[in-house]
PDB file of N, CA and C in Angstrom:
ATOM      1  N   MET S1393      75.131 -34.815  30.615  1.00 83.00           N
ATOM      2  CA  MET S1393      73.707 -35.040  30.721  1.00 83.00           C
ATOM      3  C   MET S1393      72.999 -34.399  29.528  1.00 83.00           C
ATOM      4  N   THR S1394      72.108 -35.122  28.906  1.00 81.00           N
ATOM      5  CA  THR S1394      71.364 -34.624  27.762  1.00 81.00           C
ATOM      6  C   THR S1394      70.227 -33.733  28.228  1.00 81.00           C
ATOM      7  N   GLU S1395      70.110 -32.579  27.589  1.00 89.00           N
ATOM      8  CA  GLU S1395      68.999 -31.685  27.877  1.00 89.00           C
ATOM      9  C   GLU S1395      67.904 -31.930  26.844  1.00 89.00           C
ATOM     10  N   TYR S1396      66.668 -31.701  27.237  1.00 82.00           N
ATOM     11  CA  TYR S1396      65.534 -31.929  26.350  1.00 82.00           C
ATOM     12  C   TYR S1396      64.693 -30.671  26.225  1.00 82.00           C
ATOM     13  N   THR S1397      63.915 -30.620  25.170  1.00 81.00           N
ATOM     14  CA  THR S1397      62.957 -29.561  24.954  1.00 81.00           C
ATOM     15  C   THR S1397      61.615 -30.203  24.643  1.00 81.00           C
ATOM     16  N   THR S1398      60.580 -29.441  24.676  1.00 83.00           N
ATOM     17  CA  THR S1398      59.243 -29.966  24.427  1.00 83.00           C
ATOM     18  C   THR S1398      58.767 -29.558  23.041  1.00 83.00           C
ATOM     19  N   VAL S1399      58.161 -30.502  22.337  1.00 79.00           N
ATOM     20  CA  VAL S1399      57.542 -30.240  21.047  1.00 79.00           C
ATOM     21  C   VAL S1399      56.065 -30.549  21.198  1.00 79.00           C
ATOM     22  N   SER S1400      55.231 -29.620  20.811  1.00 83.00           N
ATOM     23  CA  SER S1400      53.789 -29.814  20.961  1.00 83.00           C
ATOM     24  C   SER S1400      53.175 -30.314  19.663  1.00 83.00           C
ATOM     25  N   ILE S1401      52.291 -31.299  19.799  1.00 83.00           N
ATOM     26  CA  ILE S1401      51.514 -31.775  18.667  1.00 83.00           C
ATOM     27  C   ILE S1401      50.066 -31.863  19.136  1.00 83.00           C
ATOM     28  N   PRO S1402      49.128 -31.791  18.202  1.00 86.00           N
ATOM     29  CA  PRO S1402      47.721 -31.883  18.600  1.00 86.00           C
ATOM     30  C   PRO S1402      47.425 -33.215  19.291  1.00 86.00           C
ATOM     31  N   LYS S1403      46.511 -33.186  20.259  1.00 90.00           N
ATOM     32  CA  LYS S1403      46.167 -34.400  21.005  1.00 90.00           C
ATOM     33  C   LYS S1403      45.655 -35.500  20.086  1.00 90.00           C
ATOM     34  N   GLU S1404      44.856 -35.122  19.098  1.00 89.00           N
ATOM     35  CA  GLU S1404      44.331 -36.115  18.155  1.00 89.00           C
ATOM     36  C   GLU S1404      45.477 -36.841  17.451  1.00 89.00           C
ATOM     37  N   LEU S1405      46.488 -36.095  17.064  1.00 85.00           N
ATOM     38  CA  LEU S1405      47.645 -36.696  16.406  1.00 85.00           C
ATOM     39  C   LEU S1405      48.390 -37.604  17.376  1.00 85.00           C
ATOM     40  N   ALA S1406      48.564 -37.161  18.602  1.00 87.00           N
ATOM     41  CA  ALA S1406      49.250 -37.980  19.606  1.00 87.00           C
ATOM     42  C   ALA S1406      48.515 -39.301  19.814  1.00 87.00           C
ATOM     43  N   GLU S1407      47.197 -39.255  19.824  1.00 90.00           N
ATOM     44  CA  GLU S1407      46.401 -40.481  19.977  1.00 90.00           C
ATOM     45  C   GLU S1407      46.590 -41.400  18.781  1.00 90.00           C
ATOM     46  N   ARG S1408      46.636 -40.820  17.592  1.00 88.00           N
ATOM     47  CA  ARG S1408      46.847 -41.624  16.384  1.00 88.00           C
ATOM     48  C   ARG S1408      48.232 -42.264  16.398  1.00 88.00           C
ATOM     49  N   VAL S1409      49.221 -41.524  16.887  1.00 87.00           N
ATOM     50  CA  VAL S1409      50.575 -42.060  16.966  1.00 87.00           C
ATOM     51  C   VAL S1409      50.624 -43.205  17.970  1.00 87.00           C
ATOM     52  N   GLU S1410      49.989 -43.031  19.111  1.00 90.00           N
ATOM     53  CA  GLU S1410      49.964 -44.092  20.126  1.00 90.00           C
ATOM     54  C   GLU S1410      49.391 -45.382  19.534  1.00 90.00           C
ATOM     55  N   THR S1411      48.330 -45.251  18.751  1.00 91.00           N
ATOM     56  CA  THR S1411      47.737 -46.415  18.098  1.00 91.00           C
ATOM     57  C   THR S1411      48.705 -47.010  17.085  1.00 91.00           C
ATOM     58  N   THR S1412      49.380 -46.141  16.349  1.00 88.00           N
ATOM     59  CA  THR S1412      50.315 -46.580  15.315  1.00 88.00           C
ATOM     60  C   THR S1412      51.492 -47.355  15.891  1.00 88.00           C
ATOM     61  N   ILE S1413      51.998 -46.945  17.058  1.00 90.00           N
ATOM     62  CA  ILE S1413      53.199 -47.573  17.601  1.00 90.00           C
ATOM     63  C   ILE S1413      52.918 -48.827  18.421  1.00 90.00           C
ATOM     64  N   GLU S1414      51.638 -49.139  18.632  1.00 91.00           N
ATOM     65  CA  GLU S1414      51.315 -50.362  19.374  1.00 91.00           C
ATOM     66  C   GLU S1414      51.934 -51.560  18.666  1.00 91.00           C
ATOM     67  N   GLY S1415      52.625 -52.393  19.424  1.00 91.00           N
ATOM     68  CA  GLY S1415      53.241 -53.586  18.865  1.00 91.00           C
ATOM     69  C   GLY S1415      54.567 -53.337  18.166  1.00 91.00           C
ATOM     70  N   THR S1416      55.089 -52.110  18.265  1.00 90.00           N
ATOM     71  CA  THR S1416      56.389 -51.813  17.667  1.00 90.00           C
ATOM     72  C   THR S1416      57.431 -51.674  18.774  1.00 90.00           C
ATOM     73  N   SER S1417      58.644 -51.386  18.381  1.00 91.00           N
ATOM     74  CA  SER S1417      59.703 -51.195  19.372  1.00 91.00           C
ATOM     75  C   SER S1417      59.675 -49.804  19.990  1.00 91.00           C
ATOM     76  N   PHE S1418      58.810 -48.922  19.494  1.00 90.00           N
ATOM     77  CA  PHE S1418      58.699 -47.580  20.057  1.00 90.00           C
ATOM     78  C   PHE S1418      57.828 -47.634  21.301  1.00 90.00           C
ATOM     79  N   SER S1419      58.363 -47.126  22.407  1.00 91.00           N
ATOM     80  CA  SER S1419      57.619 -47.187  23.668  1.00 91.00           C
ATOM     81  C   SER S1419      56.786 -45.942  23.921  1.00 91.00           C
ATOM     82  N   SER S1420      56.989 -44.897  23.109  1.00 90.00           N
ATOM     83  CA  SER S1420      56.239 -43.665  23.310  1.00 90.00           C
ATOM     84  C   SER S1420      56.244 -42.834  22.036  1.00 90.00           C
ATOM     85  N   THR S1421      55.380 -41.838  22.020  1.00 88.00           N
ATOM     86  CA  THR S1421      55.357 -40.892  20.909  1.00 88.00           C
ATOM     87  C   THR S1421      56.711 -40.203  20.792  1.00 88.00           C
ATOM     88  N   SER S1422      57.285 -39.842  21.923  1.00 87.00           N
ATOM     89  CA  SER S1422      58.596 -39.181  21.915  1.00 87.00           C
ATOM     90  C   SER S1422      59.656 -40.046  21.256  1.00 87.00           C
ATOM     91  N   ASP S1423      59.642 -41.345  21.530  1.00 89.00           N
ATOM     92  CA  ASP S1423      60.603 -42.261  20.901  1.00 89.00           C
ATOM     93  C   ASP S1423      60.483 -42.210  19.383  1.00 89.00           C
ATOM     94  N   LEU S1424      59.250 -42.254  18.893  1.00 87.00           N
ATOM     95  CA  LEU S1424      59.029 -42.231  17.452  1.00 87.00           C
ATOM     96  C   LEU S1424      59.466 -40.901  16.854  1.00 87.00           C
ATOM     97  N   VAL S1425      59.113 -39.808  17.490  1.00 84.00           N
ATOM     98  CA  VAL S1425      59.487 -38.487  16.977  1.00 84.00           C
ATOM     99  C   VAL S1425      61.003 -38.331  16.947  1.00 84.00           C
ATOM    100  N   ARG S1426      61.686 -38.756  18.001  1.00 85.00           N
ATOM    101  CA  ARG S1426      63.150 -38.695  18.010  1.00 85.00           C
ATOM    102  C   ARG S1426      63.733 -39.509  16.859  1.00 85.00           C
ATOM    103  N   PHE S1427      63.201 -40.705  16.650  1.00 86.00           N
ATOM    104  CA  PHE S1427      63.677 -41.557  15.562  1.00 86.00           C
ATOM    105  C   PHE S1427      63.486 -40.876  14.206  1.00 86.00           C
ATOM    106  N   LEU S1428      62.296 -40.342  13.976  1.00 84.00           N
ATOM    107  CA  LEU S1428      62.009 -39.704  12.691  1.00 84.00           C
ATOM    108  C   LEU S1428      62.881 -38.477  12.462  1.00 84.00           C
ATOM    109  N   LEU S1429      62.987 -37.634  13.466  1.00 82.00           N
ATOM    110  CA  LEU S1429      63.801 -36.428  13.311  1.00 82.00           C
ATOM    111  C   LEU S1429      65.276 -36.776  13.128  1.00 82.00           C
ATOM    112  N   ARG S1430      65.757 -37.731  13.893  1.00 83.00           N
ATOM    113  CA  ARG S1430      67.157 -38.153  13.758  1.00 83.00           C
ATOM    114  C   ARG S1430      67.396 -38.684  12.341  1.00 83.00           C
ATOM    115  N   SER S1431      66.477 -39.476  11.815  1.00 83.00           N
ATOM    116  CA  SER S1431      66.614 -40.026  10.464  1.00 83.00           C
ATOM    117  C   SER S1431      66.666 -38.927   9.416  1.00 83.00           C
ATOM    118  N   ILE S1432      65.805 -37.936   9.560  1.00 78.00           N
ATOM    119  CA  ILE S1432      65.782 -36.826   8.604  1.00 78.00           C
ATOM    120  C   ILE S1432      67.075 -36.027   8.683  1.00 78.00           C
ATOM    121  N   VAL S1433      67.529 -35.735   9.885  1.00 78.00           N
ATOM    122  CA  VAL S1433      68.754 -34.950  10.067  1.00 78.00           C
ATOM    123  C   VAL S1433      69.958 -35.703   9.509  1.00 78.00           C
ATOM    124  N   ILE S1434      70.065 -36.994   9.796  1.00 78.00           N
ATOM    125  CA  ILE S1434      71.187 -37.798   9.292  1.00 78.00           C
ATOM    126  C   ILE S1434      71.168 -37.828   7.770  1.00 78.00           C
ATOM    127  N   GLN S1435      69.991 -38.026   7.193  1.00 74.00           N
ATOM    128  CA  GLN S1435      69.878 -38.058   5.738  1.00 74.00           C
ATOM    129  C   GLN S1435      70.300 -36.717   5.152  1.00 74.00           C
ATOM    130  N   HIS S1436      69.880 -35.640   5.770  1.00 70.00           N
ATOM    131  CA  HIS S1436      70.243 -34.307   5.294  1.00 70.00           C
ATOM    132  C   HIS S1436      71.747 -34.082   5.403  1.00 70.00           C
ATOM    133  N   GLN S1437      72.347 -34.483   6.508  1.00 71.00           N
ATOM    134  CA  GLN S1437      73.772 -34.283   6.709  1.00 71.00           C
ATOM    135  C   GLN S1437      74.603 -35.092   5.715  1.00 71.00           C
ATOM    136  N   ARG S1438      74.148 -36.275   5.380  1.00 73.00           N
ATOM    137  CA  ARG S1438      74.889 -37.118   4.433  1.00 73.00           C
ATOM    138  C   ARG S1438      74.889 -36.529   3.028  1.00 73.00           C
ATOM    139  N   SER S1439      73.755 -35.994   2.626  1.00 70.00           N
ATOM    140  CA  SER S1439      73.643 -35.514   1.248  1.00 70.00           C
ATOM    141  C   SER S1439      73.919 -34.026   1.118  1.00 70.00           C
ATOM    142  N   GLY S1440      73.962 -33.316   2.228  1.00 68.00           N
ATOM    143  CA  GLY S1440      74.181 -31.877   2.155  1.00 68.00           C
ATOM    144  C   GLY S1440      72.885 -31.125   1.993  1.00 68.00           C
ATOM    145  N   GLU S1441      71.946 -31.732   1.322  1.00 71.00           N
ATOM    146  CA  GLU S1441      70.611 -31.153   1.198  1.00 71.00           C
ATOM    147  C   GLU S1441      69.671 -32.231   0.684  1.00 71.00           C
ATOM    148  N   LEU S1442      68.421 -32.129   1.034  1.00 70.00           N
ATOM    149  CA  LEU S1442      67.439 -33.119   0.595  1.00 70.00           C
ATOM    150  C   LEU S1442      67.018 -32.835  -0.836  1.00 70.00           C
ATOM    151  N   THR S1443      66.940 -33.887  -1.631  1.00 76.00           N
ATOM    152  CA  THR S1443      66.392 -33.725  -2.973  1.00 76.00           C
ATOM    153  C   THR S1443      64.877 -33.641  -2.865  1.00 76.00           C
ATOM    154  N   GLU S1444      64.246 -33.229  -3.911  1.00 78.00           N
ATOM    155  CA  GLU S1444      62.785 -33.161  -3.931  1.00 78.00           C
ATOM    156  C   GLU S1444      62.183 -34.543  -3.698  1.00 78.00           C
ATOM    157  N   ALA S1445      62.774 -35.569  -4.299  1.00 82.00           N
ATOM    158  CA  ALA S1445      62.280 -36.940  -4.129  1.00 82.00           C
ATOM    159  C   ALA S1445      62.419 -37.395  -2.681  1.00 82.00           C
ATOM    160  N   GLU S1446      63.537 -37.070  -2.045  1.00 78.00           N
ATOM    161  CA  GLU S1446      63.729 -37.434  -0.644  1.00 78.00           C
ATOM    162  C   GLU S1446      62.724 -36.715   0.246  1.00 78.00           C
ATOM    163  N   PHE S1447      62.510 -35.433  -0.050  1.00 77.00           N
ATOM    164  CA  PHE S1447      61.533 -34.666   0.722  1.00 77.00           C
ATOM    165  C   PHE S1447      60.142 -35.262   0.572  1.00 77.00           C
ATOM    166  N   GLU S1448      59.779 -35.629  -0.639  1.00 81.00           N
ATOM    167  CA  GLU S1448      58.470 -36.232  -0.894  1.00 81.00           C
ATOM    168  C   GLU S1448      58.333 -37.574  -0.165  1.00 81.00           C
ATOM    169  N   GLU S1449      59.408 -38.374  -0.155  1.00 82.00           N
ATOM    170  CA  GLU S1449      59.382 -39.662   0.531  1.00 82.00           C
ATOM    171  C   GLU S1449      59.175 -39.463   2.041  1.00 82.00           C
ATOM    172  N   ILE S1450      59.886 -38.521   2.607  1.00 79.00           N
ATOM    173  CA  ILE S1450      59.730 -38.223   4.034  1.00 79.00           C
ATOM    174  C   ILE S1450      58.325 -37.714   4.317  1.00 79.00           C
ATOM    175  N   THR S1451      57.819 -36.841   3.463  1.00 79.00           N
ATOM    176  CA  THR S1451      56.467 -36.312   3.627  1.00 79.00           C
ATOM    177  C   THR S1451      55.443 -37.437   3.595  1.00 79.00           C
ATOM    178  N   THR S1452      55.594 -38.354   2.659  1.00 84.00           N
ATOM    179  CA  THR S1452      54.677 -39.490   2.558  1.00 84.00           C
ATOM    180  C   THR S1452      54.740 -40.354   3.811  1.00 84.00           C
ATOM    181  N   GLN S1453      55.939 -40.602   4.311  1.00 81.00           N
ATOM    182  CA  GLN S1453      56.086 -41.406   5.522  1.00 81.00           C
ATOM    183  C   GLN S1453      55.424 -40.721   6.712  1.00 81.00           C
ATOM    184  N   LEU S1454      55.608 -39.414   6.839  1.00 78.00           N
ATOM    185  CA  LEU S1454      54.993 -38.685   7.941  1.00 78.00           C
ATOM    186  C   LEU S1454      53.471 -38.661   7.805  1.00 78.00           C
ATOM    187  N   GLN S1455      52.970 -38.572   6.567  1.00 78.00           N
ATOM    188  CA  GLN S1455      51.519 -38.638   6.363  1.00 78.00           C
ATOM    189  C   GLN S1455      50.990 -40.003   6.744  1.00 78.00           C
ATOM    190  N   ASP S1456      51.682 -41.058   6.356  1.00 79.00           N
ATOM    191  CA  ASP S1456      51.264 -42.410   6.684  1.00 79.00           C
ATOM    192  C   ASP S1456      51.219 -42.642   8.191  1.00 79.00           C
ATOM    193  N   LEU S1457      52.093 -41.974   8.915  1.00 76.00           N
ATOM    194  CA  LEU S1457      52.124 -42.096  10.367  1.00 76.00           C
ATOM    195  C   LEU S1457      51.160 -41.145  11.066  1.00 76.00           C
ATOM    196  N   GLY S1458      50.517 -40.277  10.279  1.00 72.00           N
ATOM    197  CA  GLY S1458      49.539 -39.368  10.850  1.00 72.00           C
ATOM    198  C   GLY S1458      50.105 -38.038  11.311  1.00 72.00           C
ATOM    199  N   TYR S1459      51.362 -37.771  11.024  1.00 70.00           N
ATOM    200  CA  TYR S1459      51.961 -36.507  11.446  1.00 70.00           C
ATOM    201  C   TYR S1459      51.583 -35.354  10.525  1.00 70.00           C
ATOM    202  N   LEU S1460      51.281 -35.658   9.284  1.00 68.00           N
ATOM    203  CA  LEU S1460      50.853 -34.640   8.327  1.00 68.00           C
ATOM    204  C   LEU S1460      49.546 -35.085   7.697  1.00 68.00           C
ATOM    205  N   GLU S1461      48.761 -34.110   7.333  1.00 65.00           N
ATOM    206  CA  GLU S1461      47.488 -34.439   6.658  1.00 65.00           C
ATOM    207  C   GLU S1461      47.526 -34.044   5.220  1.00 65.00           C
TER     208      GLU S1461
END
């Protein structure tokens, strides 16, 4: 059985994410966060470490989704 933990984000951000995922395959904010974190972890594991360009690309994607300002 998989155990879970809670990650807190500001309500305003959660609302922005809900709007962002409308019409996508993501059914919840949690689905999107799991996808993003899994993608970052997999990318890191493959390369051993993130390059500056990879970090910037991830940062830009998270900003576009409203996770970072």
